[in-house]
Amino acid sequence: MKSSFTKKIITALSLSFLYTAAFASTITDYKISGLKKTKPETLKPYLDTFLNKDSEEIDLHEIETTLRTYGIFSDIKVTLTETEGDENAETDSKTSTLNISLKEKITLLPLPFAFYSSKNYGGGLFILNSNAFGKKDVLAAGGMILSDKIFGMFAYSHAPENNSLGWSLFSSAGKTDHTVTDINDKELNKYYTTGFSFSAGLSESLNSFCTLSQNIGYSYNNFSECDYEDSHNISGSLSFSASFSDWNGYFLLSKSLSLRGGADYSSVNDFSENAAFSLTLQNNFFTSRIRSIIDLKTSYQHGVSIENKNSASDCGLKIISGNFVSTELALARLSLEGAVYKSSAITMSLLGSYEADFAKDYDDSAAICHGPGFGFYVYLEKIALPALGFTYSYNVNKKYSTFNFSLGASF
């Protein structure tokens, strides 16, 4: 004879099953509202994955997060509505429709920008379309005049989808006055180059989170007022990336991993090798208004010529001068960013960080530096680009500071 407690458990489980059965339904359709420029077939490969699934298996918040990662939508709302059943149907199974309501950001615009940093200043104009042809492709073309560079570029990229490869094209040409410093920010060398480059890449989506990419490129550099020889360079690389995101109402929290390896051929240095690693972890810090950011990055090169060495800024190092170049760089940084103001138009945030860097100096000695940083950012809700950014960092070991202010975009 069953005990009274056992009967209650069985009854509760039975009611739970009946409740789920009563309210669960199969998704048979989806509807999208708010599209003006974006073509519906752009979202179709993603939304088709939810058809014929049980409504209990669908995470509406996850769908909103994925659509936000596209960078071209705002005011996204995702709901499920039960579809009226057919009275003549042989079964009682219920069906639902997935409803997507959104607004498109302004994605095609002329983009004037200006910036001022501890080592450089300048401005320019680009035509930016982050939803080219309504396919969420990215097109950018324009130029800039800096204190040490005149530069023009064209870029186009198409992200990979479940049923097709992604691809990208890039070309640039310009003239640069290079100043090279050691890690103490002491000037070591100066040279001038005129050159151009172009590259093409293919990428494949392994699943909804992981992408495999390969790239090949060519560049030419003409040196003047120095002892370096003109160089022709052919480069190739293979990279793997994984990314997970979650929208918390203030920030798009991302967790990303990137691995890259490559080989280059130069008419000056023959063959060289390079590798890079990057890891970013973003999480809520007690409240959704504050996010913690952990950045880990490394860059290694062997046998590269002077113009192909990575700079500190290439690897994301903020407390070391952007004119410092090295074949071995590493970064570890912890940051806290808090949203201090949010409206339907903008989000303003403050950021504090502490960074530790490793670098191989010009004389092959190894150096470890550390120091604090501060930042202020303004993000636009209706336009797919950053509006304003300011960062300040101090190198405790070398006793100098770096800063960067940008208006219109971040480069």
PDB file of N, CA and C in Angstrom, residues 51-144:
ATOM      1  N   LEU A  51      11.798  25.821 -36.599  1.00  0.00           N
ATOM      2  CA  LEU A  51      10.580  25.200 -37.094  1.00  0.00           C
ATOM      3  C   LEU A  51      10.492  23.735 -36.668  1.00  0.00           C
ATOM      4  N   ASN A  52       9.293  23.324 -36.305  1.00  0.00           N
ATOM      5  CA  ASN A  52       8.986  21.949 -35.878  1.00  0.00           C
ATOM      6  C   ASN A  52       9.597  21.598 -34.526  1.00  0.00           C
ATOM      7  N   LYS A  53      10.082  22.603 -33.807  1.00  0.00           N
ATOM      8  CA  LYS A  53      10.570  22.365 -32.449  1.00  0.00           C
ATOM      9  C   LYS A  53       9.443  22.605 -31.444  1.00  0.00           C
ATOM     10  N   ASP A  54       9.569  21.942 -30.293  1.00  0.00           N
ATOM     11  CA  ASP A  54       8.616  22.152 -29.215  1.00  0.00           C
ATOM     12  C   ASP A  54       8.850  23.528 -28.603  1.00  0.00           C
ATOM     13  N   SER A  55       7.792  24.264 -28.346  1.00  0.00           N
ATOM     14  CA  SER A  55       7.923  25.616 -27.791  1.00  0.00           C
ATOM     15  C   SER A  55       8.649  25.623 -26.452  1.00  0.00           C
ATOM     16  N   GLU A  56       8.567  24.509 -25.716  1.00  0.00           N
ATOM     17  CA  GLU A  56       9.246  24.433 -24.426  1.00  0.00           C
ATOM     18  C   GLU A  56      10.767  24.390 -24.584  1.00  0.00           C
ATOM     19  N   GLU A  57      11.249  24.069 -25.787  1.00  0.00           N
ATOM     20  CA  GLU A  57      12.685  23.975 -26.024  1.00  0.00           C
ATOM     21  C   GLU A  57      13.294  25.308 -26.454  1.00  0.00           C
ATOM     22  N   ILE A  58      12.457  26.313 -26.707  1.00  0.00           N
ATOM     23  CA  ILE A  58      12.922  27.575 -27.262  1.00  0.00           C
ATOM     24  C   ILE A  58      13.230  28.584 -26.165  1.00  0.00           C
ATOM     25  N   ASP A  59      14.415  29.189 -26.250  1.00  0.00           N
ATOM     26  CA  ASP A  59      14.812  30.250 -25.326  1.00  0.00           C
ATOM     27  C   ASP A  59      14.688  31.583 -26.067  1.00  0.00           C
ATOM     28  N   LEU A  60      13.644  32.335 -25.770  1.00  0.00           N
ATOM     29  CA  LEU A  60      13.388  33.591 -26.483  1.00  0.00           C
ATOM     30  C   LEU A  60      14.495  34.610 -26.244  1.00  0.00           C
ATOM     31  N   HIS A  61      15.066  34.601 -25.051  1.00  0.00           N
ATOM     32  CA  HIS A  61      16.155  35.526 -24.738  1.00  0.00           C
ATOM     33  C   HIS A  61      17.386  35.222 -25.583  1.00  0.00           C
ATOM     34  N   GLU A  62      17.625  33.942 -25.821  1.00  0.00           N
ATOM     35  CA  GLU A  62      18.766  33.561 -26.645  1.00  0.00           C
ATOM     36  C   GLU A  62      18.587  34.047 -28.088  1.00  0.00           C
ATOM     37  N   ILE A  63      17.369  34.000 -28.587  1.00  0.00           N
ATOM     38  CA  ILE A  63      17.095  34.495 -29.936  1.00  0.00           C
ATOM     39  C   ILE A  63      17.360  35.995 -30.008  1.00  0.00           C
ATOM     40  N   GLU A  64      16.898  36.745 -29.009  1.00  0.00           N
ATOM     41  CA  GLU A  64      17.149  38.194 -28.967  1.00  0.00           C
ATOM     42  C   GLU A  64      18.647  38.486 -28.948  1.00  0.00           C
ATOM     43  N   THR A  65      19.389  37.728 -28.145  1.00  0.00           N
ATOM     44  CA  THR A  65      20.836  37.931 -28.057  1.00  0.00           C
ATOM     45  C   THR A  65      21.500  37.698 -29.408  1.00  0.00           C
ATOM     46  N   THR A  66      21.112  36.619 -30.090  1.00  0.00           N
ATOM     47  CA  THR A  66      21.708  36.309 -31.393  1.00  0.00           C
ATOM     48  C   THR A  66      21.441  37.435 -32.394  1.00  0.00           C
ATOM     49  N   LEU A  67      20.229  37.944 -32.419  1.00  0.00           N
ATOM     50  CA  LEU A  67      19.899  39.031 -33.347  1.00  0.00           C
ATOM     51  C   LEU A  67      20.672  40.301 -33.014  1.00  0.00           C
ATOM     52  N   ARG A  68      20.955  40.523 -31.736  1.00  0.00           N
ATOM     53  CA  ARG A  68      21.742  41.703 -31.361  1.00  0.00           C
ATOM     54  C   ARG A  68      23.197  41.573 -31.799  1.00  0.00           C
ATOM     55  N   THR A  69      23.712  40.352 -31.850  1.00  0.00           N
ATOM     56  CA  THR A  69      25.100  40.176 -32.284  1.00  0.00           C
ATOM     57  C   THR A  69      25.281  40.561 -33.749  1.00  0.00           C
ATOM     58  N   TYR A  70      24.206  40.603 -34.528  1.00  0.00           N
ATOM     59  CA  TYR A  70      24.315  41.052 -35.915  1.00  0.00           C
ATOM     60  C   TYR A  70      24.728  42.507 -36.000  1.00  0.00           C
ATOM     61  N   GLY A  71      24.418  43.295 -34.954  1.00  0.00           N
ATOM     62  CA  GLY A  71      24.841  44.695 -34.899  1.00  0.00           C
ATOM     63  C   GLY A  71      24.012  45.653 -35.730  1.00  0.00           C
ATOM     64  N   ILE A  72      22.914  45.195 -36.315  1.00  0.00           N
ATOM     65  CA  ILE A  72      22.130  46.064 -37.202  1.00  0.00           C
ATOM     66  C   ILE A  72      20.691  46.257 -36.717  1.00  0.00           C
ATOM     67  N   PHE A  73      20.320  45.665 -35.563  1.00  0.00           N
ATOM     68  CA  PHE A  73      18.961  45.774 -35.057  1.00  0.00           C
ATOM     69  C   PHE A  73      18.941  46.362 -33.655  1.00  0.00           C
ATOM     70  N   SER A  74      17.840  47.054 -33.320  1.00  0.00           N
ATOM     71  CA  SER A  74      17.596  47.538 -31.961  1.00  0.00           C
ATOM     72  C   SER A  74      16.136  47.286 -31.621  1.00  0.00           C
ATOM     73  N   ASP A  75      15.772  47.489 -30.352  1.00  0.00           N
ATOM     74  CA  ASP A  75      14.381  47.321 -29.891  1.00  0.00           C
ATOM     75  C   ASP A  75      13.816  45.980 -30.340  1.00  0.00           C
ATOM     76  N   ILE A  76      14.558  44.927 -30.045  1.00  0.00           N
ATOM     77  CA  ILE A  76      14.168  43.580 -30.480  1.00  0.00           C
ATOM     78  C   ILE A  76      13.215  42.958 -29.454  1.00  0.00           C
ATOM     79  N   LYS A  77      12.087  42.438 -29.934  1.00  0.00           N
ATOM     80  CA  LYS A  77      11.140  41.735 -29.084  1.00  0.00           C
ATOM     81  C   LYS A  77      10.797  40.395 -29.730  1.00  0.00           C
ATOM     82  N   VAL A  78      10.862  39.338 -28.930  1.00  0.00           N
ATOM     83  CA  VAL A  78      10.595  37.990 -29.434  1.00  0.00           C
ATOM     84  C   VAL A  78       9.486  37.370 -28.584  1.00  0.00           C
ATOM     85  N   THR A  79       8.402  36.937 -29.233  1.00  0.00           N
ATOM     86  CA  THR A  79       7.279  36.323 -28.519  1.00  0.00           C
ATOM     87  C   THR A  79       6.790  35.090 -29.268  1.00  0.00           C
ATOM     88  N   LEU A  80       6.002  34.295 -28.551  1.00  0.00           N
ATOM     89  CA  LEU A  80       5.340  33.128 -29.140  1.00  0.00           C
ATOM     90  C   LEU A  80       3.830  33.317 -29.028  1.00  0.00           C
ATOM     91  N   THR A  81       3.101  33.056 -30.095  1.00  0.00           N
ATOM     92  CA  THR A  81       1.645  33.095 -30.038  1.00  0.00           C
ATOM     93  C   THR A  81       1.100  31.756 -30.519  1.00  0.00           C
ATOM     94  N   GLU A  82       0.093  31.273 -29.813  1.00  0.00           N
ATOM     95  CA  GLU A  82      -0.502  29.990 -30.175  1.00  0.00           C
ATOM     96  C   GLU A  82      -1.389  30.156 -31.402  1.00  0.00           C
ATOM     97  N   THR A  83      -1.249  29.247 -32.328  1.00  0.00           N
ATOM     98  CA  THR A  83      -2.031  29.281 -33.560  1.00  0.00           C
ATOM     99  C   THR A  83      -3.336  28.524 -33.353  1.00  0.00           C
ATOM    100  N   GLU A  84      -4.415  29.085 -33.868  1.00  0.00           N
ATOM    101  CA  GLU A  84      -5.717  28.426 -33.754  1.00  0.00           C
ATOM    102  C   GLU A  84      -5.681  27.073 -34.449  1.00  0.00           C
ATOM    103  N   GLY A  85      -6.132  26.046 -33.752  1.00  0.00           N
ATOM    104  CA  GLY A  85      -6.112  24.710 -34.313  1.00  0.00           C
ATOM    105  C   GLY A  85      -7.206  24.493 -35.350  1.00  0.00           C
ATOM    106  N   ASP A  86      -7.041  23.479 -36.149  1.00  0.00           N
ATOM    107  CA  ASP A  86      -8.023  23.105 -37.170  1.00  0.00           C
ATOM    108  C   ASP A  86      -9.048  22.167 -36.540  1.00  0.00           C
ATOM    109  N   GLU A  87     -10.323  22.575 -36.589  1.00  0.00           N
ATOM    110  CA  GLU A  87     -11.364  21.757 -35.965  1.00  0.00           C
ATOM    111  C   GLU A  87     -11.461  20.379 -36.593  1.00  0.00           C
ATOM    112  N   ASN A  88     -11.049  20.265 -37.863  1.00  0.00           N
ATOM    113  CA  ASN A  88     -11.146  18.981 -38.554  1.00  0.00           C
ATOM    114  C   ASN A  88      -9.886  18.139 -38.406  1.00  0.00           C
ATOM    115  N   ALA A  89      -8.886  18.682 -37.655  1.00  0.00           N
ATOM    116  CA  ALA A  89      -7.630  17.945 -37.498  1.00  0.00           C
ATOM    117  C   ALA A  89      -7.869  16.678 -36.688  1.00  0.00           C
ATOM    118  N   GLU A  90      -7.093  15.633 -37.000  1.00  0.00           N
ATOM    119  CA  GLU A  90      -7.257  14.357 -36.317  1.00  0.00           C
ATOM    120  C   GLU A  90      -6.622  14.355 -34.944  1.00  0.00           C
ATOM    121  N   THR A  91      -5.672  15.274 -34.671  1.00  0.00           N
ATOM    122  CA  THR A  91      -4.990  15.302 -33.373  1.00  0.00           C
ATOM    123  C   THR A  91      -5.253  16.621 -32.682  1.00  0.00           C
ATOM    124  N   ASP A  92      -4.964  16.649 -31.399  1.00  0.00           N
ATOM    125  CA  ASP A  92      -5.157  17.846 -30.584  1.00  0.00           C
ATOM    126  C   ASP A  92      -3.877  18.667 -30.458  1.00  0.00           C
ATOM    127  N   SER A  93      -2.808  18.294 -31.169  1.00  0.00           N
ATOM    128  CA  SER A  93      -1.519  18.974 -31.021  1.00  0.00           C
ATOM    129  C   SER A  93      -1.667  20.452 -31.353  1.00  0.00           C
ATOM    130  N   LYS A  94      -1.042  21.270 -30.531  1.00  0.00           N
ATOM    131  CA  LYS A  94      -1.126  22.710 -30.698  1.00  0.00           C
ATOM    132  C   LYS A  94       0.096  23.223 -31.448  1.00  0.00           C
ATOM    133  N   THR A  95      -0.111  24.307 -32.169  1.00  0.00           N
ATOM    134  CA  THR A  95       0.986  24.913 -32.927  1.00  0.00           C
ATOM    135  C   THR A  95       1.162  26.360 -32.496  1.00  0.00           C
ATOM    136  N   SER A  96       2.379  26.890 -32.720  1.00  0.00           N
ATOM    137  CA  SER A  96       2.694  28.267 -32.345  1.00  0.00           C
ATOM    138  C   SER A  96       3.456  28.959 -33.458  1.00  0.00           C
ATOM    139  N   THR A  97       3.388  30.278 -33.432  1.00  0.00           N
ATOM    140  CA  THR A  97       4.135  31.120 -34.362  1.00  0.00           C
ATOM    141  C   THR A  97       5.151  31.947 -33.583  1.00  0.00           C
ATOM    142  N   LEU A  98       6.380  31.967 -34.080  1.00  0.00           N
ATOM    143  CA  LEU A  98       7.441  32.771 -33.478  1.00  0.00           C
ATOM    144  C   LEU A  98       7.376  34.176 -34.078  1.00  0.00           C
ATOM    145  N   ASN A  99       7.181  35.181 -33.232  1.00  0.00           N
ATOM    146  CA  ASN A  99       7.043  36.561 -33.695  1.00  0.00           C
ATOM    147  C   ASN A  99       8.300  37.358 -33.365  1.00  0.00           C
ATOM    148  N   ILE A 100       8.901  37.982 -34.395  1.00  0.00           N
ATOM    149  CA  ILE A 100      10.097  38.801 -34.230  1.00  0.00           C
ATOM    150  C   ILE A 100       9.738  40.240 -34.597  1.00  0.00           C
ATOM    151  N   SER A 101       9.801  41.139 -33.612  1.00  0.00           N
ATOM    152  CA  SER A 101       9.572  42.569 -33.852  1.00  0.00           C
ATOM    153  C   SER A 101      10.881  43.304 -33.575  1.00  0.00           C
ATOM    154  N   LEU A 102      11.309  44.153 -34.523  1.00  0.00           N
ATOM    155  CA  LEU A 102      12.595  44.844 -34.359  1.00  0.00           C
ATOM    156  C   LEU A 102      12.612  46.150 -35.139  1.00  0.00           C
ATOM    157  N   LYS A 103      13.616  46.930 -34.872  1.00  0.00           N
ATOM    158  CA  LYS A 103      13.888  48.146 -35.623  1.00  0.00           C
ATOM    159  C   LYS A 103      15.305  48.056 -36.176  1.00  0.00           C
ATOM    160  N   GLU A 104      15.484  48.562 -37.381  1.00  0.00           N
ATOM    161  CA  GLU A 104      16.805  48.545 -37.992  1.00  0.00           C
ATOM    162  C   GLU A 104      17.598  49.784 -37.590  1.00  0.00           C
ATOM    163  N   LYS A 105      18.867  49.580 -37.268  1.00  0.00           N
ATOM    164  CA  LYS A 105      19.745  50.707 -37.012  1.00  0.00           C
ATOM    165  C   LYS A 105      20.096  51.397 -38.329  1.00  0.00           C
ATOM    166  N   ILE A 106      20.566  52.633 -38.223  1.00  0.00           N
ATOM    167  CA  ILE A 106      21.075  53.322 -39.402  1.00  0.00           C
ATOM    168  C   ILE A 106      22.419  52.699 -39.738  1.00  0.00           C
ATOM    169  N   THR A 107      22.499  52.047 -40.886  1.00  0.00           N
ATOM    170  CA  THR A 107      23.708  51.280 -41.210  1.00  0.00           C
ATOM    171  C   THR A 107      24.486  51.842 -42.402  1.00  0.00           C
ATOM    172  N   LEU A 108      23.879  52.723 -43.181  1.00  0.00           N
ATOM    173  CA  LEU A 108      24.571  53.336 -44.320  1.00  0.00           C
ATOM    174  C   LEU A 108      24.726  54.817 -44.049  1.00  0.00           C
ATOM    175  N   LEU A 109      25.966  55.260 -43.908  1.00  0.00           N
ATOM    176  CA  LEU A 109      26.186  56.666 -43.599  1.00  0.00           C
ATOM    177  C   LEU A 109      27.624  57.065 -43.885  1.00  0.00           C
ATOM    178  N   PRO A 110      27.829  58.338 -44.210  1.00  0.00           N
ATOM    179  CA  PRO A 110      29.198  58.855 -44.257  1.00  0.00           C
ATOM    180  C   PRO A 110      29.703  58.984 -42.826  1.00  0.00           C
ATOM    181  N   LEU A 111      30.906  58.554 -42.597  1.00  0.00           N
ATOM    182  CA  LEU A 111      31.440  58.504 -41.239  1.00  0.00           C
ATOM    183  C   LEU A 111      32.675  59.391 -41.100  1.00  0.00           C
ATOM    184  N   PRO A 112      32.485  60.651 -40.738  1.00  0.00           N
ATOM    185  CA  PRO A 112      33.656  61.472 -40.422  1.00  0.00           C
ATOM    186  C   PRO A 112      34.159  61.101 -39.035  1.00  0.00           C
ATOM    187  N   PHE A 113      35.441  61.132 -38.827  1.00  0.00           N
ATOM    188  CA  PHE A 113      35.971  60.800 -37.517  1.00  0.00           C
ATOM    189  C   PHE A 113      37.245  61.592 -37.266  1.00  0.00           C
ATOM    190  N   ALA A 114      37.571  61.715 -36.019  1.00  0.00           N
ATOM    191  CA  ALA A 114      38.807  62.382 -35.609  1.00  0.00           C
ATOM    192  C   ALA A 114      39.306  61.710 -34.342  1.00  0.00           C
ATOM    193  N   PHE A 115      40.620  61.715 -34.139  1.00  0.00           N
ATOM    194  CA  PHE A 115      41.159  61.174 -32.897  1.00  0.00           C
ATOM    195  C   PHE A 115      42.455  61.890 -32.538  1.00  0.00           C
ATOM    196  N   TYR A 116      42.759  61.805 -31.263  1.00  0.00           N
ATOM    197  CA  TYR A 116      43.981  62.414 -30.737  1.00  0.00           C
ATOM    198  C   TYR A 116      44.524  61.486 -29.675  1.00  0.00           C
ATOM    199  N   SER A 117      45.796  61.126 -29.806  1.00  0.00           N
ATOM    200  CA  SER A 117      46.403  60.212 -28.846  1.00  0.00           C
ATOM    201  C   SER A 117      47.746  60.759 -28.407  1.00  0.00           C
ATOM    202  N   SER A 118      48.399  60.022 -27.505  1.00  0.00           N
ATOM    203  CA  SER A 118      49.690  60.451 -26.985  1.00  0.00           C
ATOM    204  C   SER A 118      50.769  60.429 -28.055  1.00  0.00           C
ATOM    205  N   LYS A 119      50.533  59.744 -29.179  1.00  0.00           N
ATOM    206  CA  LYS A 119      51.550  59.636 -30.224  1.00  0.00           C
ATOM    207  C   LYS A 119      51.066  60.058 -31.601  1.00  0.00           C
ATOM    208  N   ASN A 120      49.778  60.333 -31.752  1.00  0.00           N
ATOM    209  CA  ASN A 120      49.267  60.576 -33.088  1.00  0.00           C
ATOM    210  C   ASN A 120      47.981  61.388 -33.028  1.00  0.00           C
ATOM    211  N   TYR A 121      47.593  61.944 -34.148  1.00  0.00           N
ATOM    212  CA  TYR A 121      46.320  62.639 -34.278  1.00  0.00           C
ATOM    213  C   TYR A 121      45.943  62.654 -35.751  1.00  0.00           C
ATOM    214  N   GLY A 122      44.677  62.892 -36.017  1.00  0.00           N
ATOM    215  CA  GLY A 122      44.256  62.937 -37.407  1.00  0.00           C
ATOM    216  C   GLY A 122      42.765  62.764 -37.560  1.00  0.00           C
ATOM    217  N   GLY A 123      42.325  62.602 -38.788  1.00  0.00           N
ATOM    218  CA  GLY A 123      40.906  62.451 -39.083  1.00  0.00           C
ATOM    219  C   GLY A 123      40.727  61.922 -40.483  1.00  0.00           C
ATOM    220  N   GLY A 124      39.482  61.677 -40.838  1.00  0.00           N
ATOM    221  CA  GLY A 124      39.203  61.161 -42.165  1.00  0.00           C
ATOM    222  C   GLY A 124      37.724  60.993 -42.396  1.00  0.00           C
ATOM    223  N   LEU A 125      37.406  60.388 -43.509  1.00  0.00           N
ATOM    224  CA  LEU A 125      36.014  60.158 -43.880  1.00  0.00           C
ATOM    225  C   LEU A 125      35.893  58.785 -44.534  1.00  0.00           C
ATOM    226  N   PHE A 126      34.938  58.009 -44.044  1.00  0.00           N
ATOM    227  CA  PHE A 126      34.660  56.705 -44.622  1.00  0.00           C
ATOM    228  C   PHE A 126      33.174  56.610 -44.970  1.00  0.00           C
ATOM    229  N   ILE A 127      32.887  55.856 -45.994  1.00  0.00           N
ATOM    230  CA  ILE A 127      31.512  55.443 -46.271  1.00  0.00           C
ATOM    231  C   ILE A 127      31.361  54.049 -45.684  1.00  0.00           C
ATOM    232  N   LEU A 128      30.473  53.916 -44.720  1.00  0.00           N
ATOM    233  CA  LEU A 128      30.311  52.654 -44.005  1.00  0.00           C
ATOM    234  C   LEU A 128      28.907  52.119 -44.212  1.00  0.00           C
ATOM    235  N   ASN A 129      28.809  50.875 -44.614  1.00  0.00           N
ATOM    236  CA  ASN A 129      27.518  50.191 -44.723  1.00  0.00           C
ATOM    237  C   ASN A 129      27.647  48.845 -44.024  1.00  0.00           C
ATOM    238  N   SER A 130      27.054  48.730 -42.864  1.00  0.00           N
ATOM    239  CA  SER A 130      27.147  47.472 -42.114  1.00  0.00           C
ATOM    240  C   SER A 130      25.983  46.538 -42.411  1.00  0.00           C
ATOM    241  N   ASN A 131      25.189  46.861 -43.424  1.00  0.00           N
ATOM    242  CA  ASN A 131      24.120  45.976 -43.874  1.00  0.00           C
ATOM    243  C   ASN A 131      24.006  46.090 -45.399  1.00  0.00           C
ATOM    244  N   ALA A 132      25.136  45.921 -46.078  1.00  0.00           N
ATOM    245  CA  ALA A 132      25.188  46.094 -47.530  1.00  0.00           C
ATOM    246  C   ALA A 132      24.264  45.110 -48.243  1.00  0.00           C
ATOM    247  N   PHE A 133      23.488  45.629 -49.207  1.00  0.00           N
ATOM    248  CA  PHE A 133      22.547  44.846 -50.008  1.00  0.00           C
ATOM    249  C   PHE A 133      21.511  44.118 -49.151  1.00  0.00           C
ATOM    250  N   GLY A 134      21.325  44.590 -47.895  1.00  0.00           N
ATOM    251  CA  GLY A 134      20.341  43.969 -47.019  1.00  0.00           C
ATOM    252  C   GLY A 134      20.718  42.589 -46.544  1.00  0.00           C
ATOM    253  N   LYS A 135      22.017  42.244 -46.614  1.00  0.00           N
ATOM    254  CA  LYS A 135      22.480  40.899 -46.259  1.00  0.00           C
ATOM    255  C   LYS A 135      23.401  40.897 -45.051  1.00  0.00           C
ATOM    256  N   LYS A 136      23.370  41.965 -44.266  1.00  0.00           N
ATOM    257  CA  LYS A 136      24.265  42.200 -43.131  1.00  0.00           C
ATOM    258  C   LYS A 136      25.743  42.034 -43.488  1.00  0.00           C
ATOM    259  N   ASP A 137      26.060  42.271 -44.766  1.00  0.00           N
ATOM    260  CA  ASP A 137      27.456  42.360 -45.187  1.00  0.00           C
ATOM    261  C   ASP A 137      28.009  43.721 -44.754  1.00  0.00           C
ATOM    262  N   VAL A 138      29.329  43.801 -44.620  1.00  0.00           N
ATOM    263  CA  VAL A 138      29.970  45.042 -44.204  1.00  0.00           C
ATOM    264  C   VAL A 138      30.818  45.587 -45.347  1.00  0.00           C
ATOM    265  N   LEU A 139      30.573  46.842 -45.721  1.00  0.00           N
ATOM    266  CA  LEU A 139      31.346  47.520 -46.748  1.00  0.00           C
ATOM    267  C   LEU A 139      31.886  48.817 -46.169  1.00  0.00           C
ATOM    268  N   ALA A 140      33.177  49.067 -46.359  1.00  0.00           N
ATOM    269  CA  ALA A 140      33.793  50.307 -45.892  1.00  0.00           C
ATOM    270  C   ALA A 140      34.787  50.792 -46.931  1.00  0.00           C
ATOM    271  N   ALA A 141      34.740  52.086 -47.227  1.00  0.00           N
ATOM    272  CA  ALA A 141      35.670  52.671 -48.181  1.00  0.00           C
ATOM    273  C   ALA A 141      35.915  54.116 -47.794  1.00  0.00           C
ATOM    274  N   GLY A 142      37.161  54.550 -47.873  1.00  0.00           N
ATOM    275  CA  GLY A 142      37.471  55.933 -47.533  1.00  0.00           C
ATOM    276  C   GLY A 142      38.943  56.116 -47.258  1.00  0.00           C
ATOM    277  N   GLY A 143      39.270  57.175 -46.560  1.00  0.00           N
ATOM    278  CA  GLY A 143      40.662  57.464 -46.270  1.00  0.00           C
ATOM    279  C   GLY A 143      40.820  58.351 -45.065  1.00  0.00           C
ATOM    280  N   MET A 144      42.061  58.504 -44.615  1.00  0.00           N
ATOM    281  CA  MET A 144      42.353  59.347 -43.468  1.00  0.00           C
ATOM    282  C   MET A 144      43.726  59.977 -43.611  1.00  0.00           C
TER     283      MET A 144
END
